[in-house]
PDB file of C-alpha atoms in Angstrom:
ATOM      1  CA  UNK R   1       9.502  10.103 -35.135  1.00 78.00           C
ATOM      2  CA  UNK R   2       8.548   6.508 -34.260  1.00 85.00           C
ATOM      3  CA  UNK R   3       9.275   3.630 -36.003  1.00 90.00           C
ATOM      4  CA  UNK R   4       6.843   0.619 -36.838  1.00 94.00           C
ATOM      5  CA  UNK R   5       8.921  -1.061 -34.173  1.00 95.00           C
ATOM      6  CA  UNK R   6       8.449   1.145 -31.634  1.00 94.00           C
ATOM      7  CA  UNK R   7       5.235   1.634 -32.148  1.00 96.00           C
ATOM      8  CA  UNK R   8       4.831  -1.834 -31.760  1.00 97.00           C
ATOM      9  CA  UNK R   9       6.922  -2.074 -28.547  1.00 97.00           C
ATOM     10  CA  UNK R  10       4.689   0.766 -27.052  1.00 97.00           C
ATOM     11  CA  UNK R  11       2.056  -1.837 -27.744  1.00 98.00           C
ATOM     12  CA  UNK R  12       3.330  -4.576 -26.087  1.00 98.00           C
ATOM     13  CA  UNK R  13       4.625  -2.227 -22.822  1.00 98.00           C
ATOM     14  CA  UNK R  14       1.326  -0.723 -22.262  1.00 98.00           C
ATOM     15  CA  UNK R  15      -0.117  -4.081 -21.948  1.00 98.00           C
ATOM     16  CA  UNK R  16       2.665  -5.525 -19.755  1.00 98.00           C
ATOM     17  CA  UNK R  17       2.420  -2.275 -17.584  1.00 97.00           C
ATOM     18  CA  UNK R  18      -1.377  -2.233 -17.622  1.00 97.00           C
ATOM     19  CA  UNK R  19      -0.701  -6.498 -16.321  1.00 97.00           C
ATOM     20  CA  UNK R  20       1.296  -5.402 -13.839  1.00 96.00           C
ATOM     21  CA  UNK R  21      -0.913  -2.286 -12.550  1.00 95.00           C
ATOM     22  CA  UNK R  22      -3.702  -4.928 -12.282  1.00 95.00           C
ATOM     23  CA  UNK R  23      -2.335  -7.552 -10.624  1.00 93.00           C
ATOM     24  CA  UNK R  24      -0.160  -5.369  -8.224  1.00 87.00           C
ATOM     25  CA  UNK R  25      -3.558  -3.884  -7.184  1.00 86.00           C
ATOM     26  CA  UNK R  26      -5.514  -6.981  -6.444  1.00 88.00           C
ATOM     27  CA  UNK R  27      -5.049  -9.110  -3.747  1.00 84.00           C
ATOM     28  CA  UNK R  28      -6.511 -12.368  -5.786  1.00 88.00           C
ATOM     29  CA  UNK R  29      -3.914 -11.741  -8.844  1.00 89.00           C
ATOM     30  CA  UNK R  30      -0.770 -11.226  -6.420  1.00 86.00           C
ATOM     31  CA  UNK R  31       0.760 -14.424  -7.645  1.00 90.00           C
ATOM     32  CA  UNK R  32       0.972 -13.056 -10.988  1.00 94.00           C
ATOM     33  CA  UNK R  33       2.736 -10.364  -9.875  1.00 90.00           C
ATOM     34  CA  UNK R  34       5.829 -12.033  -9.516  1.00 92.00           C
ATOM     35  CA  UNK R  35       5.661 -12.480 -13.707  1.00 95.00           C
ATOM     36  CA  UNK R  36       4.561  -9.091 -14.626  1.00 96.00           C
ATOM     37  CA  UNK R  37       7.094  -6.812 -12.579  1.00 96.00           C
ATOM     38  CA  UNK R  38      10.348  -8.381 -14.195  1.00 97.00           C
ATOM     39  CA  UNK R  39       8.667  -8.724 -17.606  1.00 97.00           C
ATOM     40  CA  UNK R  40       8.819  -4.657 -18.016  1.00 98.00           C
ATOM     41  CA  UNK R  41      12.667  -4.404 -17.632  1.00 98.00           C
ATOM     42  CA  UNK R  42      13.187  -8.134 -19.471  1.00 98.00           C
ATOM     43  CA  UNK R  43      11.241  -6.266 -22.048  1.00 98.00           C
ATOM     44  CA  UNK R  44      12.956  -2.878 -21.744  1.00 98.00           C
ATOM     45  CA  UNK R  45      16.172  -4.551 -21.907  1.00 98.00           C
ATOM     46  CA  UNK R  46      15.352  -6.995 -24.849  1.00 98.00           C
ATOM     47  CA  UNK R  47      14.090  -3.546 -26.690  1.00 98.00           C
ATOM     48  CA  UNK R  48      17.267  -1.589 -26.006  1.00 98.00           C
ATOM     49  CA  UNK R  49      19.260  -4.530 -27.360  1.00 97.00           C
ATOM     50  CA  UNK R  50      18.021  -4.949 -30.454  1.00 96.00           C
ATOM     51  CA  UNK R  51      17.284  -1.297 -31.815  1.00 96.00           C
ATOM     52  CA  UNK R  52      20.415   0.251 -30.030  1.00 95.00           C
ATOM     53  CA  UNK R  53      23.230  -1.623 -32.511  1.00 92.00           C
ATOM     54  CA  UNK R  54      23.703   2.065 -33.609  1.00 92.00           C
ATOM     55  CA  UNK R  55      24.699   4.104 -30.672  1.00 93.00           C
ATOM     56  CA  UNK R  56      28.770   4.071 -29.228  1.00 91.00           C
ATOM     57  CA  UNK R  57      29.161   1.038 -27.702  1.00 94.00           C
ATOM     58  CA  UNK R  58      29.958   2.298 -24.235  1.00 95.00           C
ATOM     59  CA  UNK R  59      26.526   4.218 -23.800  1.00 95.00           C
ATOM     60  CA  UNK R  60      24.684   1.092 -25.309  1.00 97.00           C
ATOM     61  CA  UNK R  61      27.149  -1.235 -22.559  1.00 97.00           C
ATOM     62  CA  UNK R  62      26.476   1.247 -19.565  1.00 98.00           C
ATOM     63  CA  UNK R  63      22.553   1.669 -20.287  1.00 98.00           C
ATOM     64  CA  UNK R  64      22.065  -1.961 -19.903  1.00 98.00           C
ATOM     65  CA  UNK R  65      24.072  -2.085 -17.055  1.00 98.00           C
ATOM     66  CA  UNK R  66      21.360   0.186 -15.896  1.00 98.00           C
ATOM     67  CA  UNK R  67      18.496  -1.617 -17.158  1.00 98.00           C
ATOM     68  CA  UNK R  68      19.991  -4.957 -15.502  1.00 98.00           C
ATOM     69  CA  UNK R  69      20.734  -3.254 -12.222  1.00 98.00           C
ATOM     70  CA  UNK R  70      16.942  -1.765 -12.189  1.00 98.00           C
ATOM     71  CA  UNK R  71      15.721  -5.129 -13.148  1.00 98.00           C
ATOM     72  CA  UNK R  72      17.668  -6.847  -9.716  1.00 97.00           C
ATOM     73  CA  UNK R  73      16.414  -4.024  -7.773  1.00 97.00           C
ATOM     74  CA  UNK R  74      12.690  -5.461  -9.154  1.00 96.00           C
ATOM     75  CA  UNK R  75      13.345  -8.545  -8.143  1.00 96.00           C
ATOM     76  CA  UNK R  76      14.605  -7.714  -4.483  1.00 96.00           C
ATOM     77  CA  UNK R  77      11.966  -5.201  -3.437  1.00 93.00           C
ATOM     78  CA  UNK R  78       9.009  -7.912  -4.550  1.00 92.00           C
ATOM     79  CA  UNK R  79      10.501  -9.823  -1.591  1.00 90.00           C
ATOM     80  CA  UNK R  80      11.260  -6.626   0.743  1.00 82.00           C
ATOM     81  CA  UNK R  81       8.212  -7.531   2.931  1.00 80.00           C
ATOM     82  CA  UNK R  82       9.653 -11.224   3.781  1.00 82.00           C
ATOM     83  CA  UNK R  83      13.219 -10.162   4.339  1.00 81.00           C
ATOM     84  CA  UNK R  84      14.431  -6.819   5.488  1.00 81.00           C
ATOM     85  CA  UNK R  85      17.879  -7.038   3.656  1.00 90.00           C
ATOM     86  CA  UNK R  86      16.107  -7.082   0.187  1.00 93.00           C
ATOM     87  CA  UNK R  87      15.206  -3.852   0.835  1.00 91.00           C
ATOM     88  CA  UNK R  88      19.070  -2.933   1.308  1.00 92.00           C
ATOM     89  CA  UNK R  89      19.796  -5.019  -1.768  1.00 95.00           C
ATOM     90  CA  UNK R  90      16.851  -2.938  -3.550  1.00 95.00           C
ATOM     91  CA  UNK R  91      18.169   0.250  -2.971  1.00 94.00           C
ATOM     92  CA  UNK R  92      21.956  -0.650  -4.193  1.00 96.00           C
ATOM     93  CA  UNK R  93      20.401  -2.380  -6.843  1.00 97.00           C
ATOM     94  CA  UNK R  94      19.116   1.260  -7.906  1.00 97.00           C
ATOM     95  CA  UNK R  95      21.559   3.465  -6.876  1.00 97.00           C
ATOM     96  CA  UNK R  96      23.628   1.713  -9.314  1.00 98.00           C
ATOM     97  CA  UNK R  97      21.234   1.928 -12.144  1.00 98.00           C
ATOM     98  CA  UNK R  98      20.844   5.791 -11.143  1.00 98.00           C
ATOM     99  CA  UNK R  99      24.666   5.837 -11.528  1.00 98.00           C
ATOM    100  CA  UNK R 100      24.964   4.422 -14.503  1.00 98.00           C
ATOM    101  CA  UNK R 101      22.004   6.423 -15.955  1.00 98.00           C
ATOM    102  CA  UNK R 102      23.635   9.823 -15.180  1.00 98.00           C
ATOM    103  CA  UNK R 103      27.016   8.452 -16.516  1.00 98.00           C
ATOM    104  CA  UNK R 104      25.642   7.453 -19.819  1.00 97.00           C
ATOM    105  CA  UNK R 105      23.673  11.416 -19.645  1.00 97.00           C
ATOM    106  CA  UNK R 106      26.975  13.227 -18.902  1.00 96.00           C
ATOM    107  CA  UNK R 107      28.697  11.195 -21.938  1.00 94.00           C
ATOM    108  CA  UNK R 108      26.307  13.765 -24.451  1.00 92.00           C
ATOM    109  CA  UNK R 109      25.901  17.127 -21.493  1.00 94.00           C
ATOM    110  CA  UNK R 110      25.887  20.262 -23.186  1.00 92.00           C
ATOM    111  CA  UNK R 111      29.217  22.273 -21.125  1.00 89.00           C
ATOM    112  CA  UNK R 112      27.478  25.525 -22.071  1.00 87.00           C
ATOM    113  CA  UNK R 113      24.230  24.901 -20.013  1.00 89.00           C
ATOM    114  CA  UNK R 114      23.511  25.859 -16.818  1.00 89.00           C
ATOM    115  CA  UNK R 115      21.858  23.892 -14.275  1.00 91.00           C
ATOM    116  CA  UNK R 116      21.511  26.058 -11.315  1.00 93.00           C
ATOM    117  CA  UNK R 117      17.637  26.743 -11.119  1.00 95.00           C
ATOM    118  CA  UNK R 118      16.975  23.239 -11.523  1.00 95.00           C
ATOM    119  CA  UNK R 119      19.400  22.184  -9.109  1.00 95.00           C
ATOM    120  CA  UNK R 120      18.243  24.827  -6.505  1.00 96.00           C
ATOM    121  CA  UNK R 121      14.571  23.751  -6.874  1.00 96.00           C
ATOM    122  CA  UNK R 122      15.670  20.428  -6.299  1.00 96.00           C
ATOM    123  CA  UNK R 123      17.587  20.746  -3.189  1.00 95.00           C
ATOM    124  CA  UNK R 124      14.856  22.297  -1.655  1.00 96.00           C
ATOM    125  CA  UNK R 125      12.641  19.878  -2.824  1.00 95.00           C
ATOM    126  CA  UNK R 126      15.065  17.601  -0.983  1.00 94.00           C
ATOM    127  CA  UNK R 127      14.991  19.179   1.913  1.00 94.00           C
ATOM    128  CA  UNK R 128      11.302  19.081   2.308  1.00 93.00           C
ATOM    129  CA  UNK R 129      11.547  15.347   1.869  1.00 91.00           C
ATOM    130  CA  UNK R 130      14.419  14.723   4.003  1.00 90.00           C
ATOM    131  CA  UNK R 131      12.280  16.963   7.019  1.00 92.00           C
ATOM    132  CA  UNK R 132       9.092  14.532   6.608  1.00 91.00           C
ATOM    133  CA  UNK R 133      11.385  11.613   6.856  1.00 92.00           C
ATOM    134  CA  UNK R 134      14.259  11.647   9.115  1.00 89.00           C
ATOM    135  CA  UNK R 135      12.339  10.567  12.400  1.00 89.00           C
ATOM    136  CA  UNK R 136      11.292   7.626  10.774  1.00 90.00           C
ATOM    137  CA  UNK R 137      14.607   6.658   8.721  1.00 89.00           C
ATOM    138  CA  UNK R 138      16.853   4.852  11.723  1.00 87.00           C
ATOM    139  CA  UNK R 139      19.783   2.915  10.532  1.00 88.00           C
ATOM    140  CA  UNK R 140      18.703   3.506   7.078  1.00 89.00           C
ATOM    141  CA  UNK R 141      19.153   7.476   6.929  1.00 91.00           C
ATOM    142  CA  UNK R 142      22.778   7.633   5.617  1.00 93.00           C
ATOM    143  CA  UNK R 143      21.869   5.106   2.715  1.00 91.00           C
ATOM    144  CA  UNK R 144      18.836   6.977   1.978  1.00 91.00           C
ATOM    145  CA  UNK R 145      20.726  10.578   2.008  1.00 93.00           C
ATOM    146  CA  UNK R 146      23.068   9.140  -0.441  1.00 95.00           C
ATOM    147  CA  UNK R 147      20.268   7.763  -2.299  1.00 95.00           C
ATOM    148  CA  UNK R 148      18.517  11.082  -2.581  1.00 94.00           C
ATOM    149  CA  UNK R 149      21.823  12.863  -3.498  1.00 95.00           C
ATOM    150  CA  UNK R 150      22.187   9.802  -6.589  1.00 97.00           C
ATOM    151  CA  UNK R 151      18.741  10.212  -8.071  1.00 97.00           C
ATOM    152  CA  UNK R 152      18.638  14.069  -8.059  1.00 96.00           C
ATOM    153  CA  UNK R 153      21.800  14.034  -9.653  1.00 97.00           C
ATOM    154  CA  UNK R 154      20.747  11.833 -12.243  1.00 98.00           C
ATOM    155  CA  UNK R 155      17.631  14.127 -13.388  1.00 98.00           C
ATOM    156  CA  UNK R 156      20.530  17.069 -13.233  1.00 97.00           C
ATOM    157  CA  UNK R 157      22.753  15.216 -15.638  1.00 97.00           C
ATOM    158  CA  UNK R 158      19.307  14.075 -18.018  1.00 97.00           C
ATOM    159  CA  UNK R 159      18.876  18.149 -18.345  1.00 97.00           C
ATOM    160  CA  UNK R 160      22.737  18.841 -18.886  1.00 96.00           C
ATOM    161  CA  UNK R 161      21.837  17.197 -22.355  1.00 96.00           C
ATOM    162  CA  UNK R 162      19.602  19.887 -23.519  1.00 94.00           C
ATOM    163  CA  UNK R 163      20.860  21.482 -26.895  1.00 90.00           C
ATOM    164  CA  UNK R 164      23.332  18.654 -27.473  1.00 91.00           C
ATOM    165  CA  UNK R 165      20.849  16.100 -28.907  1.00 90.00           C
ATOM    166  CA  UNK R 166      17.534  16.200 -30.769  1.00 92.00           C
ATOM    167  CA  UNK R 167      14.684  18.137 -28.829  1.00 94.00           C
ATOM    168  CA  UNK R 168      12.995  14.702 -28.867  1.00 95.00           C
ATOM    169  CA  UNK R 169      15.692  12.307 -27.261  1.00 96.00           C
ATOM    170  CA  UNK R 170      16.395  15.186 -24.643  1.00 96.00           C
ATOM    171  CA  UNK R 171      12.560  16.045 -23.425  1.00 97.00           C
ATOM    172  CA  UNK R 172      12.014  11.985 -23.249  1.00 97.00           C
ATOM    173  CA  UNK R 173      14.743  11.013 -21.014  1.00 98.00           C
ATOM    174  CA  UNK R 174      14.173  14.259 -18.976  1.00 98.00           C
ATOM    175  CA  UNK R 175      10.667  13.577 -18.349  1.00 98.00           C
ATOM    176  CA  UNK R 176      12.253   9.995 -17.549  1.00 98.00           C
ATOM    177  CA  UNK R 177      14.208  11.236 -14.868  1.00 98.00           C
ATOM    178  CA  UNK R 178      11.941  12.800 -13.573  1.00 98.00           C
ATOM    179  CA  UNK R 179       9.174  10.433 -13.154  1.00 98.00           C
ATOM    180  CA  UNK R 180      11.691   7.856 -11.641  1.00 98.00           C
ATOM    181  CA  UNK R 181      12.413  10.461  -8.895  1.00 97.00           C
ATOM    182  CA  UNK R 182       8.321  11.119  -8.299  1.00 97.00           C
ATOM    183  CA  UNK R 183       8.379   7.094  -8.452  1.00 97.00           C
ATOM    184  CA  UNK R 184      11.107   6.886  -5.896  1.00 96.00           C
ATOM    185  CA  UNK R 185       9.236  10.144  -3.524  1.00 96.00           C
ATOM    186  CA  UNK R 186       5.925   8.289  -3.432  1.00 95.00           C
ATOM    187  CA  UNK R 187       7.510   5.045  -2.645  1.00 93.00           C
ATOM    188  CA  UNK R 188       9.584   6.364  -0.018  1.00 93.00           C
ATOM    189  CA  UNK R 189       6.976   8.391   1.421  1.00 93.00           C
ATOM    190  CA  UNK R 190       4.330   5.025   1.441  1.00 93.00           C
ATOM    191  CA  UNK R 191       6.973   3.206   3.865  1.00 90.00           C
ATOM    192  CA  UNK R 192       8.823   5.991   6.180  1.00 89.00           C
ATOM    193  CA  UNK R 193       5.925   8.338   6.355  1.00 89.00           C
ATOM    194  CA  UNK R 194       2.326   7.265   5.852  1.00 88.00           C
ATOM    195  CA  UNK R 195       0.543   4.849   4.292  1.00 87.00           C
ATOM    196  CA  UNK R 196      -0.784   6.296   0.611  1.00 90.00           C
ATOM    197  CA  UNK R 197      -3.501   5.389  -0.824  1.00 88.00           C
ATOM    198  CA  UNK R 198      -3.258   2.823  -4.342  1.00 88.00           C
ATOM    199  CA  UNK R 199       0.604   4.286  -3.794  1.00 90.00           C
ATOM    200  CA  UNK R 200       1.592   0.436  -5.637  1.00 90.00           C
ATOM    201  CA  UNK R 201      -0.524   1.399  -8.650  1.00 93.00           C
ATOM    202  CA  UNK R 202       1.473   5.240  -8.593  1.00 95.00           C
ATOM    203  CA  UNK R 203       4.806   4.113  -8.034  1.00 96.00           C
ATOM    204  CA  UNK R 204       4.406   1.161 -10.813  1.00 96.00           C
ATOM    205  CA  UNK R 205       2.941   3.538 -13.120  1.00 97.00           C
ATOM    206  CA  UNK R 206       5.374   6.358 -12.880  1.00 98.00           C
ATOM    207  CA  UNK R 207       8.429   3.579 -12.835  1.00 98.00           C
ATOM    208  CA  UNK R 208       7.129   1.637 -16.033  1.00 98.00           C
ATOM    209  CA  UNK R 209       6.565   5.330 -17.836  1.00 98.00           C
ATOM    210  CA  UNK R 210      10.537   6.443 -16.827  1.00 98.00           C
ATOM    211  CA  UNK R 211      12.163   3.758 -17.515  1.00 98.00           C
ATOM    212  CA  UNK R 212      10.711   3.164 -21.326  1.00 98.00           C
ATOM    213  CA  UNK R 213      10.766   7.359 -21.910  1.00 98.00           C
ATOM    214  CA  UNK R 214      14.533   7.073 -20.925  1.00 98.00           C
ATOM    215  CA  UNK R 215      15.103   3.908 -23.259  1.00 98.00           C
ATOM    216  CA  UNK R 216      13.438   5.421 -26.064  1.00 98.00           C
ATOM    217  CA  UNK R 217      14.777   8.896 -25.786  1.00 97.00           C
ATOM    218  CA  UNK R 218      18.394   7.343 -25.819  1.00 97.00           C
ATOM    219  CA  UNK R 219      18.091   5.423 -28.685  1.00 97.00           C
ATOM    220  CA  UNK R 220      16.742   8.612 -30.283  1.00 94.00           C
ATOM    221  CA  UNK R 221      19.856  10.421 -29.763  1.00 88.00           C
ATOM    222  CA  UNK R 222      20.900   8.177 -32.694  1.00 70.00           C
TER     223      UNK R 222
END
């Protein structure tokens, strides 16, 4: 169930994502684009910090070590077109956040499920990817293998928690996880593959929607 308080947080991130949709999708609003990115992990993180006074203080530490780490990684790839080592700094920024995510999922796994299916679909989902990129990677293919190998990981660990939590908590963050990864794919295919069409307004969209599932299905494992 939702609480007047989140309800009234979906409120205000809807609007901050729909801001940021807009003005990442038209030229003349650009400027303001620089405000509306970081204001939906300031929010996130404000959010988390306030309703998550609850939950064992290492999950509540190591989540907004992830929300802080996604935030830098905002901040560096709105500046990845000027400088070529913001992109670097982008990527660390959310490899970390992807480790800290699947650290704070394995804290609550579930040892008697299996992920094997999952993980099989996702290697060869992988594998795909990695065969439409690798002509294109150059110096950055080892960073981005690792990278792959993080994130995938991460939506593994989000479905190790089935059955130990609340239905709710579990099929948020899961659904989390795995929008960040489609996030990630369509970004990654938009600047080592081919251009995609609106892909800012996708990759925002998909981003904005896994990050706040995953906060608000981990502060309903409460």
């Amino acid at each position: 169930m939702l609480t007047i308080t989140d309800k009234q947080f979906a409120f205000i991130f809807s609007c901050l994502l729909s801001a940021e949709l807009i003005c990442g999708s038209i030229a003349s609003l650009a400027t303001f684009h620089y405000i509306t990115k970081p204001s939906l992990l300031i929010s996130l993180l404000i959010y988390f910090y306030t309703q998550s006074k609850s939950l064992n203080t290492t999950t509540r530490l190591i989540t907004l070590l992830a929300l802080g780490c996604s935030l830098l990684g905002d901040v560096f790839l709105m500046f990845d077109d000027r400088f070529a080592i913001y992109f670097i700094l982008g990527l660390l920024s959310f490899l970390l956040a992807h480790v800290f995510y699947s650290i704070v999922f394995l804290k609550n796994r579930n040892v008697n499920r299996n992920a094997f299916g999952l993980s099989l679909i996702l290697l060869l989902y992988a594998l795909g990817f990695f065969y439409l990129l690798k002509n294109s990677l150059g110096h950055l293919l080892i960073p981005v293998i690792i990278y792959m190998i993080v994130i995938l990981a991460m939506v593994i660990t989000s479905y190790l928690r089935s059955g130990k939590l609340s239905q709710l908590s579990f099929i948020l963050v899961f659904i989390g996880a795995l929008l960040f990864a489609i996030s990630d794919s369509i970004l990654a295919l938009n600047k080592f593959y081919m251009p995609i069409h609106f892909s800012a307004l996708f990759i925002m969209l998909t981003y904005g929607l896994a990050q706040y599932l995953i906060v608000l299905g981990l502060l309903k494992q409460r």
